[in-house]
Amino acid sequence: MKKIIFLCFGALFNVSVSQNITVNQTNTAQQLIENILVNSSCVSVSNISASGGNFGSGELSFGYFNANGSGFPFQEGIVLSTGKLSSVVGPNTNFSDSGIGMNWNGDSDLNTALNLTNTFNATVLEFDFIPNANTISFEYIFASEQYLLNPTANQCNYTDGFAFLLKEATATSYQNLALVPGTSIPVRVNTVRGNGTICPAANETYFDAFNTGTYPTTYDGQTKILTAQATVTPGTLYHIKLVLADEGNARFDSGIFLKAGSFVSEKDLGANRLLSTGNYLCPNETVTLNATQAGATNYHWFKNGNPVGTNSATYVVTSGGTYTVEINVTTTCVITGSIEIEYAPNITTSTTNFTACDTNSDGLATFDLNTIKTQIFNNLPSNYSVALFETTTGTTALPANFTNTTPNQQIIYARIVSLENCYANIPITLNVISSGGILATEIINICKNTSTTISAPNGFSNYSWNTLPIQNSQSISISNTGNYIVTLTSANGCTNTKTFTAIESEIATITKIEVNDFEENLTALISITGNGNYTYSIDGVNFQQSPFFNLPEAGEYRIYIKEEYCGTVSDTFYAISYPKFFTPNGDSFNDTWEIKNLDKKGFENSKIFIFDRYGKLIKEINKTNTSWDGTFDKHMLPSTDYWFVIEVSNGKNIKGHFSLKR
């Protein structure tokens, strides 16, 4: 059937204002449906009727509109109003409230659809149709004066009602197609509203704007372009009723704008396969599109507007894109269908091995899993979410800072959690590399006024000392005390530190040698000054930590004091004792009794008095007469014990006894 659009811009009630829409009521209901709303021979329409306000001027509440060069979203179409058709025209400084006091009734089907009892001023456009394809749809905008810019709190629930009611012609109940997308909520002022007033926003994604005085219609606000759609059975007679009414009272007009040519019957190829809805295809997955249509004479398939197939009711999709089919049914009816298909990307890995450093040789280390997740894949989209799990079946993601539970090496698993059905678990190997363990602090002795070399352990690729300037060699020379810290870096990037504490050492200074002379057990105690680690010896071979010595006999000794790093000093000392016996028998061995080395101790001026057992003075020994040969007045005295007293020059007296043996 040829469609003719009647545009009578100069007729009665035509309003034309620059940059505002224009309206025209001269088209009949049949012309509005056949020539303006339905623009396809694939939909056969009949039984068309319209009803609305009967104003005294003869004006209607529905008709044709044209954008007239304004910014209105639809170029042309049909408008239904709860007031005069002419009141629809902008600018928004006009106020549309033209259906008052007319005894203009509401609509019982609208009341049933929206569960209302109080509608007024209903405008209805309805018709029968037979679709050739399995879906029908059309585009619309809902606008209303009840989108108030400055409402009071009690006005937030003011709303008018409308519905697009569809049923099979023989059915008794309707379904409402005027719903918030993806919900069962009817589109109304208080179900689709944006921010900006005291009234709460609702489904604001679908709200366009609150209007200012320059808007090309009179209404204070409107929705974005919405689509009403339904699944139908090709060849079946349906009835659709487009109805709009005021609710509660006849005040504040509302309007429905229907886009010209948007009522179409299309082939449903299925829901779009989109990543955003989780209905995507996985890499290497295919899907067969089926456009089978009764009575079809040919099929033409397109991908992104380019021909990809002909003469087949099906098409196998292997890559993403927008696929469209044109189905030739008659010479004037071409049914179309479209579907958008997206594929999850074919993601490749960059690296699956990661290392962390073990500082205490227990095989454990902490891994930064947030950083690891960014390094696993080469081409992971920014909106994809990755999590790491301890097992392939784990459901609790590992924390950002994870310490391996298996020493030295552990395998965990990466999973693209938003697309788990497309990608398998990816094994991730965590390797724990030793940093050399805890390195003990080393004490270094520096001899006073000298320097020494300290060396860091072998096996590291880089050395950095805390000296000024920083030195990067394995060994450095030092001459001052203090802490020297070297940072050690291995070839795998692990670091460790070792501390050297340098302390000053020096050769010992002997300050005193105390000998316990004339005692049964001769001893010597050595006193020194100096900083260092000192050991002592009286034979130059065997050294001890203690400066105290038990002397085996009287005589001359040499004390050696060694500092481990700086050297040895020595000195001579004497231990004095008296002979316990003598044998004056003329064999030239031990024939006299005398105390040696008195002069070495400063006792050379001492006097020694020898007595027999009865206390008789037998002999006086002094500096010039140093020994006793065992006689008295040239007579040999008998073998027995004799006593002596030493008057030391410092005033001290020493007493003892000895034996004369023949």
XYZ file of C-alpha atoms in Angstrom:
662
model
C 0.000 0.000 0.000
C 1.421 3.401 -0.942
C 1.771 5.747 1.948
C 0.928 9.437 1.544
C 1.838 11.991 4.178
C -0.565 14.922 4.374
C 1.205 18.044 5.547
C -1.074 21.071 5.670
C 1.047 23.700 7.341
C -1.326 26.549 6.647
C -4.464 24.866 7.892
C -6.545 25.649 10.949
C -4.742 25.252 14.287
C -1.338 24.925 12.656
C 1.151 26.747 14.866
C 4.541 27.681 13.488
C 7.084 29.537 15.559
C 10.725 29.666 14.635
C 12.804 27.066 16.546
C 9.673 25.549 18.068
C 7.901 22.465 16.852
C 4.832 22.791 14.664
C 1.628 20.743 14.935
C -1.181 19.903 12.529
C -4.504 18.188 13.182
C -5.799 17.792 9.624
C -4.626 14.186 9.251
C -7.182 11.503 9.960
C -6.441 8.735 12.429
C -5.872 6.362 9.494
C -3.425 8.776 7.879
C -1.566 9.238 11.159
C -1.140 5.483 11.571
C -0.635 4.326 7.988
C 1.304 7.281 6.600
C 3.242 8.566 9.599
C 3.704 6.018 12.386
C 3.838 2.793 10.367
C 6.217 3.065 7.461
C 6.459 -0.500 6.281
C 4.428 -2.766 4.027
C 5.524 -5.575 6.342
C 2.857 -4.469 8.833
C -0.750 -4.591 7.738
C -2.904 -2.163 9.766
C -6.695 -1.914 10.084
C -9.523 -0.941 12.422
C -7.908 2.421 13.185
C -9.613 4.840 15.556
C -8.772 7.873 17.667
C -10.474 9.796 20.457
C -9.651 12.699 22.708
C -10.728 16.140 23.799
C -13.561 17.873 21.937
C -12.806 21.534 22.423
C -15.438 24.158 21.510
C -13.075 25.486 18.876
C -13.033 22.114 17.186
C -9.393 21.550 18.105
C -8.189 18.018 18.843
C -5.803 16.625 21.465
C -3.729 14.616 18.975
C -2.146 15.139 15.569
C 0.993 15.448 13.520
C 4.125 17.306 14.709
C 7.303 18.470 12.979
C 10.573 19.553 14.593
C 10.594 22.611 12.287
C 14.384 23.027 12.459
C 14.418 23.049 16.240
C 16.515 20.791 18.431
C 13.657 18.402 19.197
C 14.961 14.783 18.986
C 12.350 13.509 16.489
C 12.114 15.150 13.078
C 8.395 14.351 12.820
C 5.707 12.030 14.141
C 2.469 11.826 16.113
C 1.753 13.568 19.412
C -0.976 12.644 21.908
C -1.835 15.203 24.605
C -4.089 15.631 27.635
C -4.771 19.176 26.416
C -5.119 21.095 23.176
C -2.830 20.111 20.338
C -1.779 23.745 19.922
C -0.734 23.893 23.597
C 2.033 21.382 22.876
C 4.025 23.994 20.941
C 6.835 25.872 22.691
C 8.531 27.875 23.866
C 8.573 26.531 27.365
C 7.444 29.899 28.708
C 3.938 28.746 27.729
C 2.001 26.719 30.261
C -0.140 23.864 28.946
C -3.195 23.369 31.167
C -5.981 23.368 28.584
C -8.165 20.371 29.461
C -9.987 21.805 32.445
C -13.770 21.682 32.986
C -14.683 19.663 29.901
C -16.063 16.495 31.488
C -13.349 14.751 29.494
C -13.254 11.175 30.741
C -10.323 8.924 31.499
C -9.806 5.383 30.200
C -10.761 2.117 31.910
C -8.036 0.066 30.162
C -5.407 2.575 31.334
C -6.847 2.403 34.847
C -6.527 -1.387 34.779
C -3.008 -1.332 33.344
C -1.714 1.162 35.923
C -4.018 0.152 38.790
C -5.702 3.580 38.821
C -9.268 4.763 39.464
C -9.030 8.469 38.776
C -7.902 9.271 35.233
C -9.189 12.211 33.203
C -8.684 13.706 29.758
C -7.743 10.497 27.963
C -6.443 10.613 24.373
C -6.472 7.274 22.571
C -5.048 6.081 19.263
C -5.626 2.386 18.506
C -5.536 -0.036 15.622
C -5.223 -3.659 14.584
C -2.136 -4.952 12.807
C -0.681 -8.162 11.440
C 3.135 -8.404 11.749
C 5.256 -10.343 9.276
C 8.167 -10.765 11.702
C 8.416 -11.873 15.316
C 8.980 -8.492 16.989
C 7.400 -5.052 16.792
C 8.833 -1.832 18.188
C 8.476 1.936 18.013
C 10.223 4.944 19.587
C 8.655 7.541 21.836
C 9.277 10.417 24.262
C 7.079 11.140 27.271
C 6.840 14.832 28.251
C 4.863 16.600 30.965
C 4.194 19.906 32.681
C 4.375 17.908 35.904
C 8.184 17.790 35.618
C 8.182 20.846 37.876
C 11.349 22.906 38.185
C 10.507 24.156 41.700
C 8.053 21.702 43.209
C 6.885 21.614 46.783
C 7.321 18.360 48.670
C 3.669 17.358 48.240
C 3.974 17.743 44.439
C 6.673 15.047 44.077
C 4.050 12.357 43.540
C 2.068 14.285 40.917
C 2.102 12.259 37.727
C 0.035 11.506 34.637
C -0.409 8.029 33.230
C 0.005 6.493 29.814
C 0.309 3.022 28.398
C 0.975 1.225 25.140
C -1.409 -1.697 25.458
C -0.926 -4.750 23.240
C -2.917 -7.972 22.905
C -3.842 -10.542 20.356
C -7.121 -9.375 18.842
C -9.066 -12.263 20.388
C -7.486 -11.891 23.855
C -9.183 -10.162 26.775
C -6.139 -8.706 28.593
C -3.383 -6.359 27.523
C 0.337 -6.096 28.193
C 1.834 -2.649 28.714
C 4.860 -1.863 26.522
C 5.561 1.570 28.076
C 7.974 0.319 30.732
C 11.276 1.470 32.170
C 13.806 -0.632 30.176
C 14.616 -3.941 31.791
C 11.850 -3.576 34.421
C 8.117 -3.948 34.859
C 7.806 -0.322 36.046
C 5.499 1.902 33.943
C 7.109 5.088 32.623
C 5.635 8.082 34.507
C 6.797 11.397 35.946
C 7.755 9.888 39.294
C 9.372 6.728 37.842
C 11.679 8.498 35.374
C 13.054 11.723 36.817
C 16.459 13.364 37.127
C 18.284 15.245 39.869
C 17.994 18.959 40.376
C 14.820 19.409 42.412
C 13.698 18.416 45.887
C 11.904 15.424 44.368
C 13.906 12.169 44.385
C 15.529 11.019 41.165
C 14.259 7.764 39.644
C 15.753 5.813 36.741
C 17.577 9.008 35.818
C 19.509 7.230 33.037
C 16.344 7.557 30.978
C 15.514 11.165 31.894
C 16.459 13.879 29.408
C 16.131 17.296 31.080
C 14.099 19.889 32.921
C 13.397 22.517 30.271
C 14.069 26.251 30.121
C 12.120 28.913 28.257
C 13.810 28.215 24.921
C 12.767 24.570 24.642
C 10.702 23.872 21.462
C 7.749 22.337 23.363
C 5.697 23.711 26.209
C 6.464 20.861 28.617
C 8.748 21.375 31.627
C 10.579 18.108 31.142
C 10.762 14.861 29.194
C 12.388 11.458 28.995
C 15.094 10.476 26.592
C 14.095 8.522 23.507
C 12.644 5.203 24.682
C 11.655 2.109 22.726
C 8.496 0.102 23.208
C 8.867 -3.436 21.918
C 7.225 -6.825 22.087
C 7.580 -10.328 20.756
C 4.746 -11.295 18.451
C 3.711 -14.179 16.231
C 4.001 -13.432 12.511
C 0.665 -13.562 10.674
C -1.400 -13.122 13.833
C -3.880 -10.254 14.255
C -3.019 -7.926 17.170
C -4.658 -4.869 18.655
C -2.605 -1.992 20.110
C -3.986 0.894 22.112
C -1.885 4.011 22.693
C -3.511 5.881 25.577
C -2.575 8.923 27.678
C -4.532 10.592 30.480
C -4.305 13.020 33.391
C -4.304 11.426 36.824
C -6.055 12.806 39.912
C -7.327 15.942 38.160
C -7.389 17.579 34.745
C -4.499 19.959 35.476
C -0.951 20.088 34.044
C -0.941 18.571 30.548
C 1.310 15.733 29.400
C 2.216 14.509 25.928
C 3.457 11.404 24.104
C 5.593 11.923 20.989
C 5.767 8.926 18.607
C 8.565 8.955 16.026
C 7.431 8.833 12.407
C 8.130 5.522 10.703
C 9.365 3.883 13.907
C 6.545 1.307 14.185
C 8.266 -1.640 12.558
C 8.055 -5.398 12.560
C 11.519 -6.882 12.736
C 13.111 -10.298 12.851
C 14.319 -11.107 16.327
C 17.806 -12.592 16.077
C 18.079 -12.885 19.837
C 19.438 -10.682 22.578
C 22.615 -8.756 21.887
C 25.697 -10.678 22.999
C 27.541 -7.964 24.915
C 30.397 -7.906 27.386
C 28.555 -5.293 29.442
C 25.612 -7.656 29.984
C 27.680 -10.807 30.466
C 26.129 -12.339 27.346
C 29.332 -12.323 25.289
C 31.027 -15.020 23.246
C 34.325 -16.592 24.209
C 37.349 -16.670 21.863
C 36.916 -19.326 19.140
C 33.250 -19.758 20.079
C 30.645 -19.551 17.303
C 26.935 -18.839 17.280
C 24.411 -19.508 14.552
C 21.943 -16.724 13.788
C 18.576 -18.018 12.565
C 16.383 -15.687 10.518
C 13.988 -18.297 9.177
C 10.851 -16.497 7.983
C 7.722 -18.045 6.487
C 7.242 -16.979 2.872
C 10.752 -15.525 2.570
C 12.183 -15.413 -0.958
C 15.721 -14.412 -0.062
C 18.050 -13.515 2.796
C 20.896 -10.991 2.776
C 23.364 -10.849 5.690
C 25.551 -7.891 6.594
C 28.346 -7.362 9.120
C 28.887 -3.747 10.118
C 26.994 -2.759 6.934
C 29.080 -4.930 4.601
C 27.533 -7.960 2.764
C 28.683 -11.301 4.188
C 26.103 -13.860 3.012
C 23.098 -14.478 0.762
C 20.284 -16.999 0.304
C 20.614 -18.681 3.673
C 18.244 -18.330 6.609
C 21.160 -18.904 9.001
C 24.576 -17.362 9.446
C 27.465 -18.634 11.574
C 29.176 -15.843 13.518
C 32.906 -16.252 14.165
C 33.895 -12.674 15.010
C 32.391 -9.679 16.756
C 30.324 -7.011 15.063
C 26.816 -5.790 14.268
C 25.006 -8.370 12.120
C 21.949 -7.422 10.104
C 19.681 -9.555 7.950
C 17.308 -8.383 5.208
C 14.536 -10.859 4.474
C 12.632 -10.473 1.235
C 9.022 -11.535 1.807
C 7.272 -9.683 -0.988
C 8.438 -7.154 -3.511
C 7.461 -4.376 -1.090
C 8.134 -6.068 2.242
C 11.680 -6.435 3.426
C 11.955 -7.537 7.036
C 15.148 -6.640 8.853
C 16.743 -7.927 11.991
C 19.877 -6.912 13.806
C 22.070 -8.174 16.628
C 25.291 -6.892 18.136
C 27.854 -9.528 19.087
C 30.969 -8.996 21.152
C 33.743 -11.463 21.872
C 35.842 -11.700 24.945
C 39.377 -10.932 23.728
C 41.926 -13.646 23.130
C 44.119 -12.792 26.096
C 47.758 -13.866 26.187
C 50.084 -14.093 29.147
C 53.262 -12.100 29.535
C 54.872 -13.879 32.460
C 53.735 -16.473 34.969
C 56.881 -16.679 37.116
C 57.496 -14.216 39.899
C 60.146 -13.959 42.593
C 60.412 -12.457 46.038
C 63.345 -12.323 48.390
C 63.767 -14.435 51.509
C 65.574 -12.448 54.178
C 65.798 -15.052 56.925
C 66.329 -18.348 55.053
C 62.952 -19.871 56.003
C 61.796 -20.237 52.388
C 58.988 -17.698 52.869
C 58.492 -14.251 51.394
C 55.680 -11.751 50.932
C 54.461 -11.183 47.362
C 52.655 -8.054 46.157
C 49.775 -9.728 44.327
C 48.256 -6.431 43.143
C 51.418 -5.744 41.191
C 51.643 -9.333 39.959
C 48.088 -9.149 38.579
C 49.078 -6.214 36.351
C 52.033 -8.140 34.901
C 50.493 -11.515 34.016
C 48.684 -10.561 30.796
C 49.822 -8.782 27.643
C 46.474 -7.403 26.523
C 44.051 -7.480 29.429
C 41.357 -4.789 28.972
C 41.321 -2.185 31.711
C 37.789 -3.082 32.791
C 38.571 -6.773 33.342
C 38.987 -8.036 36.870
C 41.704 -10.525 37.820
C 41.991 -12.396 41.111
C 44.505 -14.914 42.425
C 43.504 -18.091 44.232
C 45.441 -20.713 46.153
C 43.736 -23.589 44.293
C 41.907 -24.070 41.007
C 38.629 -24.468 42.885
C 39.205 -21.695 45.424
C 36.456 -19.142 45.889
C 38.229 -16.715 48.211
C 40.773 -14.509 46.479
C 44.222 -14.232 48.043
C 45.028 -10.930 49.824
C 47.087 -8.188 48.214
C 50.085 -9.087 50.375
C 50.462 -12.866 50.295
C 53.112 -14.915 52.092
C 53.629 -18.282 50.455
C 52.522 -21.263 52.516
C 54.755 -23.770 50.709
C 58.439 -22.907 51.313
C 60.722 -21.906 48.441
C 58.185 -22.334 45.608
C 54.407 -22.351 45.358
C 51.909 -22.410 42.498
C 48.796 -20.240 42.754
C 46.173 -19.573 40.091
C 45.103 -16.449 38.202
C 41.495 -16.166 37.181
C 39.685 -13.498 35.141
C 36.759 -13.430 37.516
C 34.379 -11.459 35.289
C 34.825 -13.925 32.401
C 35.475 -17.204 34.154
C 33.585 -19.222 31.577
C 35.993 -18.134 28.822
C 39.375 -18.505 30.478
C 40.916 -21.365 32.392
C 42.855 -20.954 35.624
C 46.398 -19.862 34.825
C 49.158 -21.368 37.035
C 51.374 -18.696 38.560
C 54.690 -19.811 40.057
C 55.957 -17.932 43.094
C 59.689 -18.435 43.624
C 61.374 -17.503 46.884
C 65.004 -16.492 46.393
C 67.403 -16.446 49.313
C 69.015 -13.145 50.181
C 71.761 -14.868 52.138
C 69.970 -15.080 55.459
C 70.561 -12.844 58.438
C 74.189 -11.720 58.313
C 75.706 -11.284 61.780
C 77.415 -8.060 62.762
C 81.185 -8.408 62.579
C 83.538 -6.672 65.029
C 86.628 -5.151 63.408
C 89.682 -4.050 65.393
C 91.660 -1.106 64.081
C 95.113 -0.537 65.531
C 95.549 2.990 66.728
C 96.806 5.368 64.037
C 96.622 2.658 61.338
C 94.081 1.507 58.713
C 92.631 -1.875 57.861
C 90.578 -3.486 55.084
C 87.092 -4.931 55.560
C 85.493 -7.190 52.946
C 81.826 -7.997 52.264
C 80.815 -11.614 51.527
C 81.282 -13.096 48.055
C 78.479 -13.970 45.659
C 76.766 -10.611 45.170
C 76.592 -8.531 42.012
C 76.570 -5.133 43.675
C 77.923 -3.615 46.880
C 77.030 -0.248 48.354
C 78.686 1.040 51.551
C 77.255 3.761 53.795
C 80.425 5.797 53.491
C 80.724 9.326 52.206
C 81.188 9.184 49.354
C 79.400 5.874 48.755
C 81.783 3.092 47.765
C 80.698 0.199 45.542
C 83.618 -2.209 45.874
C 83.524 -5.483 47.772
C 86.361 -4.347 50.077
C 87.075 -0.946 51.549
C 89.848 0.526 53.700
C 88.886 2.109 57.017
C 90.845 4.007 59.652
C 88.094 5.247 61.978
C 85.847 3.499 64.448
C 82.097 3.235 63.816
C 79.486 1.158 62.019
C 80.120 0.349 58.383
C 77.004 -1.018 56.629
C 77.110 -2.584 53.182
C 73.998 -3.252 51.092
C 74.422 -6.434 49.089
C 72.454 -7.011 45.887
C 72.389 -10.419 44.230
C 71.971 -11.081 40.507
C 68.242 -11.796 41.014
C 67.699 -8.409 42.627
C 67.443 -9.545 46.244
C 69.177 -7.332 48.792
C 70.673 -7.881 52.200
C 72.811 -5.887 54.602
C 75.809 -6.621 56.750
C 77.232 -4.423 59.490
C 80.866 -4.116 60.491
C 81.500 -2.421 63.834
C 85.014 -1.025 63.958
C 86.586 -0.559 67.400
C 90.041 0.812 68.202
C 92.801 -1.527 69.436
C 96.367 -0.786 70.559
C 99.474 -2.513 71.800
C 99.483 -2.999 75.580
C 101.379 -0.805 78.043
C 102.690 -2.743 81.064
C 102.055 -0.688 84.175
C 102.930 -3.148 86.946
C 104.157 -6.679 87.596
C 103.264 -7.885 91.072
C 105.216 -10.963 92.195
C 104.355 -12.741 95.414
C 107.977 -13.415 96.517
C 109.210 -15.712 99.283
C 105.932 -17.649 99.348
C 105.471 -21.378 99.081
C 103.567 -20.775 95.805
C 105.199 -18.054 93.755
C 102.735 -16.013 91.630
C 102.801 -13.020 89.343
C 99.983 -10.627 88.333
C 100.489 -8.412 85.276
C 98.736 -5.016 85.060
C 98.397 -3.156 81.744
C 96.556 -0.290 80.059
C 95.181 -0.133 76.504
C 92.195 -1.010 74.259
C 92.413 -4.407 72.714
C 92.048 -8.146 72.972
C 95.047 -9.228 75.032
C 96.587 -12.605 75.851
C 99.553 -13.363 78.169
C 102.489 -15.781 78.171
C 105.666 -16.338 80.206
C 107.306 -18.581 77.630
C 106.384 -16.820 74.367
C 104.591 -19.921 73.139
C 101.637 -20.685 75.331
C 99.269 -17.731 75.738
C 96.345 -17.362 78.117
C 93.543 -14.859 78.675
C 94.409 -14.325 82.356
C 97.208 -11.993 83.455
C 97.796 -14.155 86.568
C 100.536 -16.795 86.637
C 101.636 -19.511 89.061
C 105.437 -19.550 88.837
C 107.139 -22.924 89.022
C 110.273 -21.585 90.721
C 112.169 -18.515 91.608
C 114.174 -16.857 88.952
C 114.072 -14.593 85.963
C 110.941 -14.503 83.780
C 109.884 -12.674 80.640
C 106.206 -11.724 80.268
C 104.748 -11.502 76.724
C 101.477 -9.553 76.155
C 99.973 -9.969 72.713
C 97.176 -7.915 71.145
C 95.521 -9.999 68.408
C 95.745 -7.330 65.746
C 98.386 -4.844 66.876
C 101.387 -6.842 68.143
C 103.251 -8.010 71.282
C 105.166 -6.302 74.083
C 107.375 -8.011 76.667
C 109.281 -7.299 79.887
C 111.483 -9.126 82.367
C 110.603 -9.742 85.988
C 112.067 -11.816 88.815
C 110.572 -14.121 91.373
C 112.602 -14.315 94.620
C 112.604 -17.218 97.033
C 115.063 -18.869 99.411
C 116.633 -22.311 99.025
C 114.875 -24.926 101.130
C 118.148 -26.782 101.783
C 121.846 -26.859 100.845
C 124.570 -29.527 100.939
C 128.019 -28.159 101.915
C 129.975 -31.340 101.044
C 132.615 -29.826 98.807
C 131.233 -31.145 95.517
C 130.864 -27.592 94.205
C 127.082 -28.070 93.814
C 124.730 -26.362 96.232
C 127.583 -25.964 98.686
C 126.336 -22.602 99.997
C 123.010 -21.121 101.021
C 122.128 -17.746 99.490
C 119.130 -15.786 98.133
C 119.705 -14.692 94.547
C 118.412 -11.695 92.585
C 117.856 -9.485 95.595
C 119.400 -6.683 93.638
C 116.836 -7.204 90.826
C 114.079 -6.314 93.244
C 115.985 -3.501 94.999
C 116.692 -5.645 98.053
C 120.487 -5.653 97.689
C 120.867 -3.657 100.940
C 118.797 -6.084 102.932
C 120.310 -8.059 105.860
C 119.739 -11.755 106.470
C 120.261 -13.297 109.938
C 120.587 -17.075 110.321
C 119.874 -18.794 113.701
C 120.194 -22.319 114.995
C 117.322 -24.086 116.608
C 118.134 -22.484 119.928
C 117.986 -18.957 118.533
C 121.723 -18.455 118.444
C 122.879 -16.130 115.676
C 125.074 -18.177 113.389
C 125.565 -15.919 110.374
C 124.741 -12.464 109.010
C 124.454 -12.130 105.217
C 124.611 -8.698 103.638
C 125.577 -6.901 100.454
C 129.259 -7.843 100.774
C 128.885 -11.253 102.396
C 126.142 -12.855 100.308
C 126.167 -16.557 101.295
C 126.744 -19.088 104.169
C 128.915 -22.191 103.806
C 127.429 -24.106 106.788
C 130.266 -23.294 109.341
C 130.493 -21.312 112.527
C 133.914 -20.127 113.634
C 135.311 -22.376 110.902
C 133.608 -25.430 112.371
C 131.107 -27.348 110.302
C 127.704 -27.276 111.836
C 125.575 -30.386 111.949
C 122.818 -31.318 109.528
C 119.596 -29.847 110.878
C 117.098 -27.049 110.318
C 118.123 -23.411 110.600
C 116.035 -20.252 110.745
C 116.475 -16.887 109.097
C 115.109 -13.384 109.217
C 115.381 -10.983 106.284
C 115.275 -7.331 107.130
C 114.206 -5.831 103.806
C 115.322 -2.319 103.079
C 111.681 -1.168 102.890
C 111.256 -2.108 106.575
C 109.493 -5.402 105.991
C 110.743 -8.554 107.769
C 110.553 -11.978 106.140
C 111.067 -15.158 108.186
C 111.586 -18.748 107.162
C 113.705 -21.876 107.672
C 115.799 -24.275 105.598
C 117.768 -27.494 106.048
C 121.487 -28.178 106.070
C 122.264 -31.609 104.745
C 125.621 -33.300 104.611
